[in-house]
Amino acid sequence: QMEIIGQLVGAGYQGGRLMAVGDIKQSIYRFRGAEAELITDLGALIREKGGQVIALDANYRSDRVIIDFINRISRRIFENEAFDYQPLQATKSVSGAGVEFLLTGTDDRVKEAQMIATRIAQLVRESQSGPNPVNYGDIVLLFRAGTSVLLYQQALQNLGIPYYNSC
């Protein structure tokens, strides 16, 4: 992409009006060919030409609890990289928000789906009498790939848990 930009602005480009947007954290997708060096090299080139690199680290969508969780995980993921991890900054905080990372200890997807559905039902049921009740719509399941989603849908259906699938 930088070669194309170079052809557009000319070989003698000395800096000026050029804006590039990238997210070095996307380098976690190395298995898909992502290369962190492309963005770090671009940042170095921009600075070399007298430009600025401005980190857009404010998150306006997610709650502080989620951002803190992402920052803790990401610091570990990126600790051996050639670049410094820049933590996200949360701009909102909702009372009672939370993150639960459930380790099931099994490779059996059917069993895992049942365990997760059971935990969701328990979480919603037990929180109803407290100050911050959890509703089914407050919960999200994230999957690396959609290959096993039907197993999880079936487990949710078996317990009467409503769901929405965006896959």
XYZ file of C-alpha atoms in Angstrom:
167
model
C 0.000 0.000 0.000
C 2.855 2.376 0.770
C 4.298 1.684 -2.677
C 0.995 2.788 -4.222
C 0.951 5.926 -2.062
C 4.549 6.591 -3.072
C 3.555 6.440 -6.720
C 0.645 8.811 -6.103
C 2.614 11.457 -4.180
C 5.819 11.039 -6.172
C 9.292 9.815 -5.341
C 10.408 13.194 -3.998
C 7.708 13.414 -1.346
C 9.132 15.366 1.590
C 6.158 15.382 3.897
C 2.979 17.369 4.013
C -0.630 16.343 3.712
C -0.687 12.629 4.176
C -2.861 10.863 6.693
C -2.727 7.155 7.360
C -4.814 5.222 9.856
C -3.771 1.857 11.208
C -4.033 -0.282 14.296
C -0.889 -2.106 15.306
C -2.964 -4.325 17.591
C -4.327 -5.950 14.439
C -0.949 -7.683 14.198
C -2.486 -10.449 16.314
C -3.776 -11.676 12.942
C -0.319 -12.813 11.834
C -1.840 -16.125 10.824
C -3.673 -14.090 8.151
C -0.522 -12.268 7.039
C -0.687 -9.165 9.270
C 2.706 -7.534 9.803
C 3.214 -5.113 12.712
C 6.385 -3.825 11.067
C 4.356 -2.192 8.298
C 2.698 0.222 10.717
C 5.820 0.815 12.832
C 7.856 1.516 9.685
C 5.171 3.906 8.462
C 5.210 5.734 11.793
C 9.001 6.064 11.593
C 8.761 7.393 8.029
C 6.134 9.957 9.003
C 8.267 11.176 11.921
C 11.363 11.259 9.700
C 9.531 13.568 7.285
C 8.559 15.916 10.124
C 5.075 14.569 10.658
C 3.265 13.390 13.766
C 1.919 10.062 14.868
C -1.174 10.553 16.977
C -2.487 7.616 18.955
C -6.268 7.394 18.856
C -6.602 5.513 22.107
C -9.913 6.835 23.449
C -12.685 4.259 23.305
C -16.168 5.755 23.221
C -18.124 2.517 22.901
C -17.072 0.119 25.629
C -17.331 0.352 29.384
C -14.227 0.932 31.520
C -14.447 -2.629 32.910
C -14.210 -4.066 29.401
C -11.384 -1.714 28.400
C -9.422 -2.607 31.550
C -9.875 -6.301 30.746
C -8.717 -5.797 27.141
C -5.686 -3.814 28.320
C -4.652 -6.529 30.804
C -4.929 -9.263 28.174
C -3.298 -7.188 25.429
C -0.281 -6.252 27.563
C 0.463 -9.976 27.846
C -0.218 -10.709 24.178
C 2.072 -7.920 22.986
C 4.769 -8.056 25.701
C 7.428 -9.584 23.426
C 6.748 -7.360 20.420
C 9.106 -4.767 18.965
C 6.545 -2.046 19.718
C 5.142 -0.730 22.986
C 1.525 -1.580 23.693
C -0.535 1.615 23.959
C -3.457 0.961 26.291
C -6.944 2.061 25.371
C -8.571 4.775 27.453
C -12.183 4.299 28.487
C -14.487 7.297 28.280
C -17.518 5.784 29.988
C -18.243 3.707 33.018
C -21.532 2.059 33.927
C -22.210 0.867 37.461
C -22.360 -2.898 37.688
C -20.647 -3.689 34.382
C -18.381 -6.717 34.383
C -16.365 -9.202 32.384
C -16.294 -12.921 33.029
C -13.754 -15.081 31.249
C -14.868 -18.681 31.618
C -12.258 -21.417 31.241
C -14.097 -24.691 30.814
C -11.133 -27.049 30.846
C -12.509 -29.144 28.001
C -11.955 -29.510 24.277
C -15.430 -30.997 23.858
C -17.428 -28.168 22.235
C -20.817 -29.658 23.145
C -19.831 -29.922 26.808
C -18.331 -26.423 26.716
C -21.503 -24.984 25.166
C -23.610 -26.622 27.896
C -21.327 -25.257 30.620
C -21.510 -21.730 29.211
C -25.296 -21.828 28.798
C -25.637 -23.093 32.372
C -23.405 -20.291 33.672
C -25.396 -17.663 31.754
C -28.678 -18.936 33.207
C -27.139 -18.960 36.697
C -25.698 -15.449 36.324
C -29.021 -13.974 35.207
C -31.061 -15.866 37.818
C -28.779 -15.034 40.777
C -28.406 -11.350 39.899
C -32.132 -10.530 39.733
C -32.453 -9.805 43.451
C -29.294 -7.685 43.597
C -28.697 -3.994 42.892
C -27.454 -4.600 39.312
C -29.544 -7.331 37.700
C -28.042 -8.960 34.605
C -30.322 -9.535 31.628
C -29.688 -11.911 28.751
C -29.192 -8.926 26.429
C -26.269 -7.778 28.603
C -24.214 -10.862 27.735
C -22.080 -11.437 24.661
C -20.247 -14.544 23.524
C -17.262 -13.969 21.252
C -15.987 -16.660 18.924
C -12.761 -16.848 16.957
C -14.656 -18.533 14.130
C -18.291 -19.374 13.483
C -17.738 -23.089 12.942
C -19.193 -24.211 16.294
C -21.821 -21.517 16.826
C -24.709 -23.910 16.216
C -23.616 -26.028 19.202
C -23.777 -22.971 21.457
C -27.138 -21.912 20.010
C -28.514 -25.372 20.768
C -27.246 -25.234 24.352
C -28.872 -21.811 24.839
C -32.133 -23.036 23.297
C -32.153 -26.095 25.570
C -32.194 -23.781 28.601
C -34.689 -21.322 27.102
C -32.094 -18.555 26.826
C -32.875 -16.003 24.099
C -29.985 -15.140 21.773
C -29.079 -13.210 18.669
C -26.528 -14.552 16.196
C -24.716 -12.002 14.042
C -22.526 -14.548 12.223
